[in-house]
């Protein structure tokens, strides 16, 4: 997934960003509302992790404005504010979930994955693709109970195609799902990862629509 992390505390942003990137997610960090708004104007995200107390205002302002525009991206509010009234306000403003600092990094990542699955229309944590058993919660893949090991980027590409199963995703869309603004992207990166996945999973798992992109049928 591509995640927008709106967090002004540098140590939290660094720790959570490294954790999520290690899981294969592309993470863009916005330390304030202005940076977050600019990012949302030029890119699509699969989830937003939103702090409320930001240097230039409340995260609820951003949340309400995105919902007013019709942006349905899952939003997990992550804040030190733990009053019931504040939780209610956050959820009523359009938040999908609410976690209170200090939080467990693994739990936050799991919540993001769960909301990402629901947003794609498939909340199940386990599914099948022919002989392949897919554990989306654990980001693991099996054939005949033997695990097929994927790198974090290979899994990210596979999961993106799986979430859009039956639809063609262009190279540009896949690059946006795999890479954050500051990441260095080689011109043939998507082709390389598709080739690696086909070698591990079978040539027919990912199909090419020439001139359009790739899909899992």
Coordinates of N, CA, C and O in Angstrom, one line a residue, residues 1-7 12-29 45 47-50 76 78 103-114 139 151-153 155-156 177-178 180 183:
X1 N 0.8 -1.2 0.0 CA 0.0 0.0 0.0 C 0.9 1.2 0.0 O 2.0 1.2 0.5
X2 N 0.3 2.3 -0.5 CA 1.0 3.6 -0.4 C 0.3 4.4 0.8 O -1.0 4.6 0.7
X3 N 1.0 4.7 1.8 CA 0.5 5.3 3.0 C 1.0 6.7 3.2 O 2.2 7.0 3.0
X4 N 0.1 7.7 3.5 CA 0.4 9.0 3.9 C 0.4 9.1 5.4 O -0.6 8.9 6.0
X5 N 1.6 9.3 6.0 CA 1.7 9.4 7.4 C 1.8 10.9 7.8 O 2.8 11.6 7.5
X6 N 0.8 11.4 8.5 CA 0.7 12.8 8.9 C 1.1 12.8 10.3 O 0.2 12.6 11.2
X7 N 2.3 13.2 10.6 CA 2.8 13.1 12.0 C 4.0 14.1 12.2 O 4.9 14.1 11.4
X12 N 8.6 9.4 16.2 CA 7.5 8.5 15.9 C 7.5 8.3 14.4 O 7.3 7.2 14.0
X13 N 7.6 9.4 13.7 CA 7.5 9.2 12.2 C 8.6 8.4 11.7 O 8.4 7.5 10.8
X14 N 9.8 8.5 12.2 CA 11.0 7.7 11.8 C 10.8 6.3 12.1 O 11.0 5.4 11.2
X15 N 10.4 5.9 13.3 CA 10.2 4.5 13.7 C 9.1 3.9 12.9 O 9.2 2.8 12.4
X16 N 7.9 4.6 12.8 CA 6.8 4.0 12.1 C 7.1 3.9 10.6 O 6.7 2.9 10.0
X17 N 7.7 4.9 10.1 CA 8.0 4.9 8.7 C 8.9 3.7 8.3 O 8.7 3.0 7.3
X18 N 10.0 3.5 9.1 CA 10.9 2.3 8.9 C 10.2 1.0 9.0 O 10.4 0.1 8.2
X19 N 9.3 0.9 10.0 CA 8.5 -0.3 10.2 C 7.6 -0.6 9.0 O 7.6 -1.8 8.5
X20 N 6.9 0.4 8.5 CA 6.0 0.1 7.4 C 6.7 -0.1 6.1 O 6.3 -0.9 5.3
X21 N 7.8 0.6 5.9 CA 8.6 0.3 4.7 C 9.2 -1.1 4.7 O 9.3 -1.7 3.6
X22 N 9.6 -1.6 5.8 CA 10.1 -2.9 5.9 C 9.0 -4.0 5.6 O 9.4 -5.1 5.1
X23 N 7.8 -3.6 5.7 CA 6.7 -4.5 5.3 C 6.3 -4.3 3.8 O 5.4 -5.0 3.4
X24 N 7.0 -3.5 3.1 CA 6.8 -3.3 1.7 C 5.9 -2.1 1.3 O 5.6 -2.0 0.1
X25 N 5.5 -1.3 2.3 CA 4.6 -0.2 2.0 C 5.5 1.0 1.5 O 6.6 1.2 2.0
X26 N 4.9 1.8 0.6 CA 5.5 3.1 0.3 C 4.9 4.1 1.2 O 3.7 4.2 1.3
X27 N 5.8 4.8 1.9 CA 5.3 5.8 2.9 C 5.8 7.2 2.6 O 7.0 7.4 2.4
X28 N 4.8 8.1 2.6 CA 5.2 9.5 2.4 C 4.9 10.2 3.8 O 3.8 10.0 4.4
X29 N 5.8 11.0 4.3 CA 5.7 11.6 5.6 C 5.3 13.1 5.4 O 6.0 13.8 4.7
X45 N -3.6 7.7 -2.3 CA -3.0 6.9 -1.3 C -4.0 5.8 -0.9 O -5.2 6.0 -1.1
X47 N -4.1 4.5 2.2 CA -4.5 4.8 3.6 C -3.8 6.0 4.1 O -2.7 6.4 3.6
X48 N -4.4 6.6 5.1 CA -3.8 7.8 5.8 C -3.7 7.5 7.2 O -4.7 7.0 7.9
X49 N -2.5 7.7 7.8 CA -2.3 7.7 9.3 C -2.2 9.1 9.7 O -1.3 9.8 9.4
X50 N -3.2 9.5 10.5 CA -3.4 11.0 10.8 C -3.3 11.3 12.3 O -4.1 10.9 13.1
X76 N -6.8 6.2 9.5 CA -6.6 5.8 10.9 C -6.0 7.0 11.7 O -4.9 7.4 11.4
X78 N -4.3 8.6 14.7 CA -3.3 8.1 15.7 C -2.8 9.3 16.5 O -2.1 10.2 15.9
X103 N 1.4 3.7 20.8 CA 0.8 2.6 20.2 C 1.9 1.6 19.8 O 3.1 1.9 19.7
X104 N 1.4 0.3 19.6 CA 2.3 -0.7 19.1 C 2.4 -0.6 17.6 O 1.4 -0.5 16.9
X105 N 3.6 -0.6 17.1 CA 3.8 -0.4 15.6 C 3.1 -1.5 14.8 O 2.5 -1.3 13.8
X106 N 3.2 -2.8 15.3 CA 2.6 -3.9 14.6 C 1.1 -3.8 14.6 O 0.5 -4.1 13.6
X107 N 0.5 -3.3 15.7 CA -0.9 -3.1 15.7 C -1.4 -2.1 14.7 O -2.4 -2.3 13.9
X108 N -0.7 -1.0 14.6 CA -1.0 0.1 13.6 C -0.9 -0.5 12.2 O -1.8 -0.2 11.4
X109 N 0.2 -1.2 11.9 CA 0.3 -1.8 10.6 C -0.8 -2.7 10.3 O -1.3 -2.8 9.2
X110 N -1.2 -3.5 11.3 CA -2.3 -4.5 11.1 C -3.6 -3.8 10.8 O -4.4 -4.2 9.9
X111 N -3.9 -2.7 11.5 CA -5.1 -1.9 11.2 C -5.1 -1.3 9.8 O -6.1 -1.3 9.2
X112 N -3.9 -0.8 9.4 CA -3.8 -0.3 8.1 C -4.1 -1.3 7.0 O -4.8 -1.1 6.0
X113 N -3.5 -2.5 7.2 CA -3.8 -3.6 6.3 C -5.3 -4.0 6.2 O -5.8 -4.2 5.2
X114 N -5.9 -4.1 7.4 CA -7.3 -4.4 7.5 C -8.2 -3.4 6.7 O -9.1 -3.8 6.0
X139 N 1.1 -11.3 4.9 CA 1.9 -11.1 3.7 C 2.7 -12.3 3.4 O 3.9 -12.2 3.1
X151 N 10.0 -10.9 -1.7 CA 10.6 -9.7 -1.1 C 9.4 -8.7 -0.8 O 8.3 -8.9 -1.3
X152 N 9.7 -7.7 0.0 CA 8.7 -6.7 0.4 C 8.1 -6.0 -0.9 O 6.9 -5.8 -1.0
X153 N 8.9 -5.7 -1.8 CA 8.5 -5.0 -3.1 C 7.7 -6.0 -3.9 O 6.7 -5.6 -4.6
X155 N 5.9 -8.5 -2.9 CA 4.6 -8.7 -2.2 C 3.8 -7.4 -2.5 O 2.6 -7.6 -2.8
X156 N 4.3 -6.3 -2.4 CA 3.6 -5.0 -2.6 C 3.0 -5.0 -4.0 O 1.8 -4.6 -4.2
X177 N 2.0 3.0 -6.4 CA 1.6 2.2 -5.3 C 2.9 1.6 -4.6 O 2.9 1.4 -3.4
X178 N 4.0 1.5 -5.4 CA 5.2 0.9 -4.8 C 6.2 2.0 -4.3 O 7.0 1.6 -3.4
X180 N 7.3 6.0 -2.8 CA 6.9 7.3 -2.3 C 7.6 8.4 -3.1 O 8.4 8.1 -4.0
X183 N 11.5 8.2 -3.2 CA 12.1 7.0 -3.6 C 12.7 7.2 -5.0 O 12.1 7.9 -5.9

